[in-house]
Tab-separated table of C-alpha atoms and ligand atoms in Angstrom:
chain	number	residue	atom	x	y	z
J	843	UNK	CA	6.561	19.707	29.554
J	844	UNK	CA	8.482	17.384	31.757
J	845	UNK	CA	10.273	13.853	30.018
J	846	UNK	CA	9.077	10.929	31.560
J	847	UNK	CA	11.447	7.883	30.700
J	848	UNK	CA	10.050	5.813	27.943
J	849	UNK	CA	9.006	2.597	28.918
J	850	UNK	CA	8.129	-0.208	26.819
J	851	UNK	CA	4.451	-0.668	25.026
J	852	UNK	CA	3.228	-4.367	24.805
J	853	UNK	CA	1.412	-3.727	22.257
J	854	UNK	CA	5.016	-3.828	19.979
J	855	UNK	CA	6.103	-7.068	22.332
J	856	UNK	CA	5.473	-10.535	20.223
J	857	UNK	CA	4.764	-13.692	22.345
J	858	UNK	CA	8.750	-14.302	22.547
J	859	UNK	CA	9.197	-10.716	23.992
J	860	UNK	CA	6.436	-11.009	26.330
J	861	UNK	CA	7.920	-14.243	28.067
J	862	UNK	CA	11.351	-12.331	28.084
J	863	UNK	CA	9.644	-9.713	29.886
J	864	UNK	CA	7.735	-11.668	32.528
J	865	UNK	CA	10.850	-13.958	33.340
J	866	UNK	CA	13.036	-10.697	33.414
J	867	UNK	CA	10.831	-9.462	35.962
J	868	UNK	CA	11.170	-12.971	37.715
J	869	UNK	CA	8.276	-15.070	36.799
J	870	UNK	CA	7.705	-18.004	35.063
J	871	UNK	CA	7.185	-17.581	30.635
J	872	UNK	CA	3.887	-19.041	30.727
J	873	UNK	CA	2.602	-15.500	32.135
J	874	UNK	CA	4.021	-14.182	29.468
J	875	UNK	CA	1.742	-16.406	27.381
J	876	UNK	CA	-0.856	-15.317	29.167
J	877	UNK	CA	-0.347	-11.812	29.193
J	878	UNK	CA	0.258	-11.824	24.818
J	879	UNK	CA	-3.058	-13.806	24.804
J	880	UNK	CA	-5.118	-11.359	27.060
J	881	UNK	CA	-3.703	-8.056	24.861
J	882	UNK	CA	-4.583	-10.039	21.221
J	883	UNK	CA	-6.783	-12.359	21.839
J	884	UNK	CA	-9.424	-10.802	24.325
J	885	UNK	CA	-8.349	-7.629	23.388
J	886	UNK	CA	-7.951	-6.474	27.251
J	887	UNK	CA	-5.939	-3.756	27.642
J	888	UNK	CA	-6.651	-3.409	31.871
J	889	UNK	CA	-4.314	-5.173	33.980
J	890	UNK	CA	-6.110	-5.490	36.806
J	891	UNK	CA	-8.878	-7.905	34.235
J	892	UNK	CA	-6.045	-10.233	32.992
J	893	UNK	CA	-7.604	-12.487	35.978
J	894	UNK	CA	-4.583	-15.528	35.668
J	895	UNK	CA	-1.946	-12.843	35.394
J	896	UNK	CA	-0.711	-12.878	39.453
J	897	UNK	CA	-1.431	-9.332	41.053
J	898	UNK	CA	2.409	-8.737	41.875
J	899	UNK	CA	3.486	-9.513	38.174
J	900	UNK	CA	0.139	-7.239	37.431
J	901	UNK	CA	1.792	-4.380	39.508
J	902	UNK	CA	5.546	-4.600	38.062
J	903	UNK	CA	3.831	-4.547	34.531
J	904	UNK	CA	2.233	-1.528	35.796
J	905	UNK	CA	5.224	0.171	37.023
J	906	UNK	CA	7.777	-0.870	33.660
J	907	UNK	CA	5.657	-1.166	30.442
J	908	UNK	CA	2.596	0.861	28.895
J	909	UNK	CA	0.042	-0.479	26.973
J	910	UNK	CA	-1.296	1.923	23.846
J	911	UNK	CA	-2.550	1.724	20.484
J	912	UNK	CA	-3.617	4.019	18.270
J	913	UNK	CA	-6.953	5.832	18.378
J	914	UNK	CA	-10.049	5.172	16.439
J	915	UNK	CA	-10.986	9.473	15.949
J	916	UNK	CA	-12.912	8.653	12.831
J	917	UNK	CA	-15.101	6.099	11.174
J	918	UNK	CA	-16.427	6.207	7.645
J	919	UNK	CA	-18.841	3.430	6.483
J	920	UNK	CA	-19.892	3.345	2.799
J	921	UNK	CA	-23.192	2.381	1.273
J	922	UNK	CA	-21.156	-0.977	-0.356
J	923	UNK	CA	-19.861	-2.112	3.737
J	924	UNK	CA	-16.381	-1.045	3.169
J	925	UNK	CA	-15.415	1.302	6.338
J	926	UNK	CA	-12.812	3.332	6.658
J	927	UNK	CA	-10.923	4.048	10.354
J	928	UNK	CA	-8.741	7.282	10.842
J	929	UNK	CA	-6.425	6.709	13.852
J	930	UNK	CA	-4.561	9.250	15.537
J	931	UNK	CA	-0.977	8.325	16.857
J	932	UNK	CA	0.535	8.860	19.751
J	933	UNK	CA	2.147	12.275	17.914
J	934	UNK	CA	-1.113	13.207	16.703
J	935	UNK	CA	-0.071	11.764	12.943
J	936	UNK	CA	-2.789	10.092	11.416
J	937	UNK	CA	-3.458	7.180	9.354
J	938	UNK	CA	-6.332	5.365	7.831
J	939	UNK	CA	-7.016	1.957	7.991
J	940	UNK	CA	-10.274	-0.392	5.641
J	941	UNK	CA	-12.464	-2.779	6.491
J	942	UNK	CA	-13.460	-4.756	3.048
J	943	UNK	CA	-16.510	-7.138	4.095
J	944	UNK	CA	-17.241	-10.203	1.598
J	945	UNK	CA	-19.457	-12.754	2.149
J	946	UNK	CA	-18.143	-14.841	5.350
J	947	UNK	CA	-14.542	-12.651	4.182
J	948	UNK	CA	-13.611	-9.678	6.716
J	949	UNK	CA	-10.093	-7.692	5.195
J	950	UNK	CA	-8.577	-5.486	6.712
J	951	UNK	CA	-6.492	-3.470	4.344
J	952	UNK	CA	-3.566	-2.060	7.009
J	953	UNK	CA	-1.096	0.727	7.078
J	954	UNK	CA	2.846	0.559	7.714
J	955	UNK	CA	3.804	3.989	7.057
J	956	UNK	CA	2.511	7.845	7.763
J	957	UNK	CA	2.669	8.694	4.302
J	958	UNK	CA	5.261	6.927	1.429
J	959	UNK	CA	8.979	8.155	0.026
J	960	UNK	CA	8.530	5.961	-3.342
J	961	UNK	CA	6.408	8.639	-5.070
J	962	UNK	CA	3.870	6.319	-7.356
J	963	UNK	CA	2.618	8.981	-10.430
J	964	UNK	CA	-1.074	7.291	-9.817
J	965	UNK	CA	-1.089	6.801	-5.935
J	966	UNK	CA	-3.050	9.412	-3.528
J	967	UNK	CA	-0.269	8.381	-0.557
J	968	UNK	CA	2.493	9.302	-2.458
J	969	UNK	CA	1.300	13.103	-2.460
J	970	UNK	CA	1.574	13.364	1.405
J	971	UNK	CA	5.345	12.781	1.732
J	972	UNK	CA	6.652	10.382	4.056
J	973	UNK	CA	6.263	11.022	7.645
J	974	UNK	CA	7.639	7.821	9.301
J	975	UNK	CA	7.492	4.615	9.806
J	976	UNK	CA	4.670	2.894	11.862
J	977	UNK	CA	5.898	0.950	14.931
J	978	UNK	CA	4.706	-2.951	15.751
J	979	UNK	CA	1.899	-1.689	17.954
J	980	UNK	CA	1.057	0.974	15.754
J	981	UNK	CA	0.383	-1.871	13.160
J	982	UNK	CA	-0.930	-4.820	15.217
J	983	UNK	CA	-2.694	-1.744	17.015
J	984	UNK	CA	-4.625	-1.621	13.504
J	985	UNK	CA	-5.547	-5.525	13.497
J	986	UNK	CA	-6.621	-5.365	17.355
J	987	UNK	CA	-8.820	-2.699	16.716
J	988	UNK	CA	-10.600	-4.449	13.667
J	989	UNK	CA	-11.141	-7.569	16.110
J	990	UNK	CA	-12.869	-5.257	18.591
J	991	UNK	CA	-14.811	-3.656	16.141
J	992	UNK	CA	-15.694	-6.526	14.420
J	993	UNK	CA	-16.482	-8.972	17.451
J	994	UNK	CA	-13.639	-11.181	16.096
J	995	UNK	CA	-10.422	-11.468	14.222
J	996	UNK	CA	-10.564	-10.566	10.710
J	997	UNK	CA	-10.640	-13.507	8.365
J	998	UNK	CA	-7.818	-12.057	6.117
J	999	UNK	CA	-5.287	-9.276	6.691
J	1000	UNK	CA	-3.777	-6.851	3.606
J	1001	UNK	CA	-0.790	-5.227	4.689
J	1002	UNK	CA	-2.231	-2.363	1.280
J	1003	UNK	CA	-2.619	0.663	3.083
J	1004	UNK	CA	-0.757	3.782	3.317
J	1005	UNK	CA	3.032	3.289	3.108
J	1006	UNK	CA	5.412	0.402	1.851
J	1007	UNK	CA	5.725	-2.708	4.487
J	1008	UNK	CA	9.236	-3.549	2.565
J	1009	UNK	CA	10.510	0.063	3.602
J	1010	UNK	CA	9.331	-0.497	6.934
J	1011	UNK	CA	10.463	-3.879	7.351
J	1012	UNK	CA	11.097	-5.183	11.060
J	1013	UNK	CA	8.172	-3.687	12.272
J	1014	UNK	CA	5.953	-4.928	9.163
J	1015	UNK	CA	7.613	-8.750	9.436
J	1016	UNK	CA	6.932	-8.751	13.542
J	1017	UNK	CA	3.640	-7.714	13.296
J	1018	UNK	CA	2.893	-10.119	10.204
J	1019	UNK	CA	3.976	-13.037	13.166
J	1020	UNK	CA	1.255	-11.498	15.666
J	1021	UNK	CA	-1.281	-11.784	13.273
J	1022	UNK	CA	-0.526	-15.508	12.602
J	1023	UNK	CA	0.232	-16.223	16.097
J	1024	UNK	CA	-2.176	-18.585	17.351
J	1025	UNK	CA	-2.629	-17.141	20.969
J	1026	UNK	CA	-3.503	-13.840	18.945
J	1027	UNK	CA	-4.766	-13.547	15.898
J	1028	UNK	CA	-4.940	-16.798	14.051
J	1029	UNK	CA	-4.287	-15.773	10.523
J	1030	UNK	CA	-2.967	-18.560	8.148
J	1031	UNK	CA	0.193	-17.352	6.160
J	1032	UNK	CA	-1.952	-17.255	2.786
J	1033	UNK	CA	-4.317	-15.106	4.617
J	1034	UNK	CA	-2.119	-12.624	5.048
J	1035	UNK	CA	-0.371	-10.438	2.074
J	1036	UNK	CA	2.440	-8.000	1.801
J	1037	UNK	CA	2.072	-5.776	-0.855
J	1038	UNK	CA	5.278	-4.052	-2.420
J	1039	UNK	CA	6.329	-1.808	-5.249
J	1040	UNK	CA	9.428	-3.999	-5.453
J	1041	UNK	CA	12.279	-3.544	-3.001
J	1042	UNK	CA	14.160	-6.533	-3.911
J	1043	UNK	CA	16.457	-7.152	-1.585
J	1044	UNK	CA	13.666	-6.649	0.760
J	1045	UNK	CA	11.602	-9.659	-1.418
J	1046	UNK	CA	14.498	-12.042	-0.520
J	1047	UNK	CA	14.599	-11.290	3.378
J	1048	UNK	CA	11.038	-11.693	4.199
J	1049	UNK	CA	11.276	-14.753	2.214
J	1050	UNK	CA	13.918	-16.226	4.777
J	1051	UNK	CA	11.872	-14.468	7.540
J	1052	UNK	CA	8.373	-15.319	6.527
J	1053	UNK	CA	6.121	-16.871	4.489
J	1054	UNK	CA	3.166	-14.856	4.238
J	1055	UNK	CA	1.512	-14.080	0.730
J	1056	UNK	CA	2.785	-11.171	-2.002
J	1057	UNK	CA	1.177	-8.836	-3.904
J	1058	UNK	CA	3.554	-6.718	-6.087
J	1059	UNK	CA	2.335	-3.693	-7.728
J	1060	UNK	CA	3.584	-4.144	-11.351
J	1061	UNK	CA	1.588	-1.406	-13.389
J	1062	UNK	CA	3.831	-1.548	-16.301
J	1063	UNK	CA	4.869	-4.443	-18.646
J	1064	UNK	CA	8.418	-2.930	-19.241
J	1065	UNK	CA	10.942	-0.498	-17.779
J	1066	UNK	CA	10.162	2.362	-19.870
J	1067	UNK	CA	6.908	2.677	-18.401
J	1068	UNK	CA	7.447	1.751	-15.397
J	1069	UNK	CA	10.173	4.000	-14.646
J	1070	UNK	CA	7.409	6.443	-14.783
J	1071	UNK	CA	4.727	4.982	-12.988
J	1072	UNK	CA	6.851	3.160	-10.148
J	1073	UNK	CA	9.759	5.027	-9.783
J	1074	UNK	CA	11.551	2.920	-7.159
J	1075	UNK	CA	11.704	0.687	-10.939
J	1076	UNK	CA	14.791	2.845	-11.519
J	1077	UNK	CA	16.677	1.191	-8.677
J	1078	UNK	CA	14.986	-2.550	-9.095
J	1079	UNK	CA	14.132	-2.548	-13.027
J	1080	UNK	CA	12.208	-5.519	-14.161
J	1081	UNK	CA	15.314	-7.906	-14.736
J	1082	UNK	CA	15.729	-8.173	-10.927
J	1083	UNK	CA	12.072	-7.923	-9.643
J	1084	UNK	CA	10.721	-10.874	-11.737
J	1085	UNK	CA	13.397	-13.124	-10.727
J	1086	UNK	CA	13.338	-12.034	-6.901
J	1087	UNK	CA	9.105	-12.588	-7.278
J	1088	UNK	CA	9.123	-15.958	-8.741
J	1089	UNK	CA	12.159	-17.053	-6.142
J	1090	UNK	CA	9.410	-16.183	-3.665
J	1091	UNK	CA	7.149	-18.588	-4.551
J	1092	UNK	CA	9.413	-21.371	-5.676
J	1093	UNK	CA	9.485	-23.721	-2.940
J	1094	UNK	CA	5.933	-24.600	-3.092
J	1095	UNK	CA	4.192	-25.570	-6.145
J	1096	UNK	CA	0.580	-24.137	-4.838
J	1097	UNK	CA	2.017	-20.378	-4.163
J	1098	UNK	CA	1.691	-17.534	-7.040
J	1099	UNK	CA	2.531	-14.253	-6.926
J	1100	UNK	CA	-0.392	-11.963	-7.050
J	1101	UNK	CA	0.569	-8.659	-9.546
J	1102	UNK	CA	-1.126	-5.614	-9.127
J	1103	UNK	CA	-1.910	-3.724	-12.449
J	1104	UNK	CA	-3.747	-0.403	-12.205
J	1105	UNK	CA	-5.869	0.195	-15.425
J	1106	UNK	CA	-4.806	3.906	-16.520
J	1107	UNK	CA	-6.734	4.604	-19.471
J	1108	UNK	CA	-4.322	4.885	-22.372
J	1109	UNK	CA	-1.273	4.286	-20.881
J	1110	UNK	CA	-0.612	0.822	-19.849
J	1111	UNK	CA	-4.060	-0.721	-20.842
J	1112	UNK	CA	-3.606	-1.476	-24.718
J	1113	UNK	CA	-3.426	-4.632	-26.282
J	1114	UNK	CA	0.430	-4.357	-26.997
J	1115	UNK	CA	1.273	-3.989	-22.829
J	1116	UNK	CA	-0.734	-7.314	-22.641
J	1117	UNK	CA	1.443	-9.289	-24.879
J	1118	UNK	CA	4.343	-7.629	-23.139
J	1119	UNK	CA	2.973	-8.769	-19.839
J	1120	UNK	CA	2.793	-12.113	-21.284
J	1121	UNK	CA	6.348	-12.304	-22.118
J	1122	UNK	CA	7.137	-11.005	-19.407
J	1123	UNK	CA	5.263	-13.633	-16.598
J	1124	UNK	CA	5.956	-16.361	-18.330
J	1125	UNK	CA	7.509	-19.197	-16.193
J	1126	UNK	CA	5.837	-16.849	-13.082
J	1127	UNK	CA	3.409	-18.832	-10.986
J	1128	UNK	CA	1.381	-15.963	-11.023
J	1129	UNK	CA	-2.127	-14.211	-10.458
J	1130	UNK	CA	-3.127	-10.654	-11.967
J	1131	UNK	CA	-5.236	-8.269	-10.326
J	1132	UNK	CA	-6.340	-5.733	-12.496
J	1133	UNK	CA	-7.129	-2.600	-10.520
J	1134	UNK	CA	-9.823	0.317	-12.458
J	1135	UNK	CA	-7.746	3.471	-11.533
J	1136	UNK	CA	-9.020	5.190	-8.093
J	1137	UNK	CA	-9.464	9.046	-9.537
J	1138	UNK	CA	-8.092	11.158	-7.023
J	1139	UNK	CA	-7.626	15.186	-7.360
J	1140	UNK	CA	-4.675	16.726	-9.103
J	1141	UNK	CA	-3.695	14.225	-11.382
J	1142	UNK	CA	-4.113	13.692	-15.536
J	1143	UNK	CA	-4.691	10.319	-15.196
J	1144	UNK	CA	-7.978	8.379	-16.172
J	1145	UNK	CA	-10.023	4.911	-15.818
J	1146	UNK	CA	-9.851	2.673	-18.396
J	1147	UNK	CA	-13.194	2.052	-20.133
J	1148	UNK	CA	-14.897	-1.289	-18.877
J	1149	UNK	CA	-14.721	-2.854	-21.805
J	1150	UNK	CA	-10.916	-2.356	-22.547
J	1151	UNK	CA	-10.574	-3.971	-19.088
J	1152	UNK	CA	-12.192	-6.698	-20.060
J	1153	UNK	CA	-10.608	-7.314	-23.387
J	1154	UNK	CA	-7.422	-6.912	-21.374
J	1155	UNK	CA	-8.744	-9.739	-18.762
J	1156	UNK	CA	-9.495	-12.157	-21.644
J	1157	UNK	CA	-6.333	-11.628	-23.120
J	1158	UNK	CA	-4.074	-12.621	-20.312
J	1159	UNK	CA	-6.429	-15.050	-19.293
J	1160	UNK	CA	-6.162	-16.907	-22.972
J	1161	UNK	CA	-2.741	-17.229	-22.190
J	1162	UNK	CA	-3.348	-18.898	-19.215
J	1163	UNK	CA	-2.653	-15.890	-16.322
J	1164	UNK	CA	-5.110	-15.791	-13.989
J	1165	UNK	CA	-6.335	-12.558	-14.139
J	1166	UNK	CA	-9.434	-10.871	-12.103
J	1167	UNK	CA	-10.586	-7.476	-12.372
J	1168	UNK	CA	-10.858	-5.461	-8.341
J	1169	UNK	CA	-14.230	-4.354	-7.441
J	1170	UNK	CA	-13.689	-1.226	-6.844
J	1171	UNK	CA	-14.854	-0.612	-2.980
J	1172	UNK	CA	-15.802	2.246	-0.436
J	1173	UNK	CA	-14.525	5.052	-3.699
J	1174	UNK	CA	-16.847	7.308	-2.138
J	1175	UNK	CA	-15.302	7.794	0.971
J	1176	UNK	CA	-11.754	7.981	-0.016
J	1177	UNK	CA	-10.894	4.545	0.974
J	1178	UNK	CA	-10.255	2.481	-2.437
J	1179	UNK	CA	-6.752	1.632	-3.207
J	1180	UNK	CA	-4.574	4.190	-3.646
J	1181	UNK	CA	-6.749	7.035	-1.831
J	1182	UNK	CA	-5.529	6.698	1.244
J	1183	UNK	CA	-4.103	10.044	3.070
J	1184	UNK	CA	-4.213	9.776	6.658
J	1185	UNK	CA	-3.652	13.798	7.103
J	1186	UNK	CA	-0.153	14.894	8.235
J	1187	UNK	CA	0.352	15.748	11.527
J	1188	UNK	CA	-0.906	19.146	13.198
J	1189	UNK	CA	2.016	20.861	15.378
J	1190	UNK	CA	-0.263	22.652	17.618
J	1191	UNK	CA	-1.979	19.233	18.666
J	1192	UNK	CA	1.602	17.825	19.598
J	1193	UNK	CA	1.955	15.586	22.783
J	1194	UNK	CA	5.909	15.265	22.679
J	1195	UNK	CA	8.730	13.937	20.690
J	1196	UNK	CA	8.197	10.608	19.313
J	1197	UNK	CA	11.466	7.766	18.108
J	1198	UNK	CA	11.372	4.407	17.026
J	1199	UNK	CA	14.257	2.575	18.054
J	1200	UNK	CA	15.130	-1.411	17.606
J	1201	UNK	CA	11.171	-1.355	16.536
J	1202	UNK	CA	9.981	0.618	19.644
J	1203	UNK	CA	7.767	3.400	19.811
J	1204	UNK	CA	9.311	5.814	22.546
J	1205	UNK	CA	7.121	8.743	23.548
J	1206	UNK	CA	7.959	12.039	25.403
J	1207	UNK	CA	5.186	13.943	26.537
S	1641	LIG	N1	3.435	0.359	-1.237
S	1641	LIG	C1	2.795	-0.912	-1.402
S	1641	LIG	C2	1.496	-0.980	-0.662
S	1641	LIG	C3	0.401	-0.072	-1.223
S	1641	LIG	S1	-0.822	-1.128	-1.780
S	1641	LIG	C4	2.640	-1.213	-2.884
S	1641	LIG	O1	2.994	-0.366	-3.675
S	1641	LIG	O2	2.243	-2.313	-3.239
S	1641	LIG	C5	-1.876	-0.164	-2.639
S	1641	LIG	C6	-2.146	-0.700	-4.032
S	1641	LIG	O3	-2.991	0.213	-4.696
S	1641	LIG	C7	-0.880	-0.775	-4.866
S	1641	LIG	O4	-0.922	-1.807	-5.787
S	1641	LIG	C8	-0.933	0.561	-5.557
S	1641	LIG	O5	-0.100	0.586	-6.671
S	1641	LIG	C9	-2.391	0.656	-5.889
S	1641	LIG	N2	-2.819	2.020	-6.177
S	1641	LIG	C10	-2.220	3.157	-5.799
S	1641	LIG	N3	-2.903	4.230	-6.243
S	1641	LIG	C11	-3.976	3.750	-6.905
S	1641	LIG	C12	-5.093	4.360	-7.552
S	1641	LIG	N4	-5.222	5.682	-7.579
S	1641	LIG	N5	-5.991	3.553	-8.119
S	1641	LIG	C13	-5.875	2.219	-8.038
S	1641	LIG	N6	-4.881	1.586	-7.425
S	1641	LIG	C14	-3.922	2.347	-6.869
């Protein structure tokens, strides 16, 4: 197996890197613009179709950056329209990626990890490991495919798949700005959510870096319990994720923070942990999500009954938290929240070494 040098993949470039490029190479930024627009927005991938792009700067393109994304190897559509894509990196990792149509609503619930270090008691992820992070293109590469598959861009992006984005948090931030780019995806910032188990320091640098929505998986009403359920609690208890949450949101009145709260049937679903959870959002622009526990195999834990879910709902809901209960979607193909295990990479199907460095994917074959 010979080393070829690693050259740049557009596909981790956003519009600012792609003008850098083309004027490196000695032509004017606009191309650049042109070239970000082709890759996101039409989805073309072929130089020789990017038509405006001039057929010299077509041929240095050629000659010092790749273009690749991940690989669609498997695609599982469920009776209720939720679809779920395995794609195969360029290591042969895999990862798993859902498509969550609604109405006129398209999500696509995305990936920023191959596998996850924080170890959630409840979460299917959690019992692969972590592999590594996913690179820009390996993330965007997740968003592009949806808009091919889909005929257009999806309507709302959920950075909820495998992995945490705050762990992985260049990449996750860079590729959050191609989504909302307007010569690529279009997304409004509200239309787009990271969701995080609480890495608080992490909380306060997207929010001087971005703007997009959060979701924070809460589970537990207090640090006892949550130690437990979220371990990564240990390191952030409550006392510094509530404050770093609501700072989030603070500078405009209309933002809340969405909590996610995963019913587990006689462990954080009684009437006491909603009081608690009371106390504990109060003064927290704030939106609950209620999640019925995904069962998974190998675990003790259960669903909590309907109707304690609902009493639950009320409750919050009387004291004026929003609070909605998740449909749960696509369970029987593996691809509701918290199911998610893109299978760990097979050695003998191994291209070549694979690094990430400042954000880029570098390949040896
Ligand atoms: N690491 C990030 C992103 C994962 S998002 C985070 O923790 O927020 C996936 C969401 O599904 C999280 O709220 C997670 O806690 C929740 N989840 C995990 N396992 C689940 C399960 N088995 N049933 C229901 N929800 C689950």
């Amino acid at each position: 197996m010979t080393a070829t040098e690693a050259k740049p993949n557009l596909l981790d470039l956003d519009l600012a890197d792609c003008e850098t490029l083309v004027v490196d190479l000695g032509f004017k930024a606009f191309h650049g613009r042109n070239l970000f627009k082709w890759i996101h927005k039409h989805g073309v991938l072929d130089y020789d179709a990017m038509t405006d792009v001039p057929k010299r700067l077509r041929e240095a393109l050629r000659a010092t950056a790749d273009i690749y994304l991940p690989r669609i190897i498997a695609d599982h559509p469920s009776a209720d329209g939720t679809t779920k894509w395995v794609m195969e990196l360029a290591d042969g990792q895999r990862i798993e990626t859902v498509y969550i149509p609604e109405g006129k609503r398209s999500t696509i619930c995305v990936s920023s990890q191959v596998g996850c270090a924080l170890d959630c008691a409840f979460c299917a992820t959690a019992r692969q490991g972590f592999n590594r992070n996913l690179s820009v293109a390996e993330i965007i590469g997740q968003v592009w495919h949806a808009a091919r598959m889909l005929g257009a861009a999806p309507t709302n992006v959920v950075m909820m798949g495998m992995g945490e984005p705050l762990a992985n948090f260049d990449a996750s931030v860079k590729a959050m700005d191609i989504m909302q780019d307007d010569l690529a995806y279009m997304l409004a910032k509200q239309r787009v959510t990271l969701s995080t188990s609480g890495i608080v320091p992490n909380i306060y640098r997207l929010r001087e870096l971005s703007d997009v929505s959060l979701a924070v998986s809460l589970h537990a009403p207090n640090d006892e319990l949550r130690d437990r359920l979220v371990p990564i609690n240990r390191k952030y208890p409550l006392a510094e994720l509530i404050p770093a949450c609501k700072t989030y949101v603070a500078n405009d009145k209309r933002r809340k923070v969405t909590w996610e709260y995963v019913m587990l049937d006689g462990v954080n679903d009684s009437m006491a942990h909603a009081k608690q959870l009371i106390r504990l959002l109060e003064g927290v622009p704030s939106k609950l999500n209620l999640i019925p526990f995904n069962p998974f195999a190998g675990n003790d834990f259960g669903t909590s009954p309907p109707d304690r879910i609902e009493a639950f709902r009320v409750r919050l809901t009387r004291a004026g938290i929003f609070a909605m209960t998740r449909k749960t979607r696509g369970d029987e193909i593996a691809a509701a929240c918290g199911q998610l295990v893109g299978r760990v990479e097979d050695r003998t199907r191994r291209l070549g070494s694979i690094r990430v460095e400042d954000g880029r994917l570098e390949v040896q074959r």
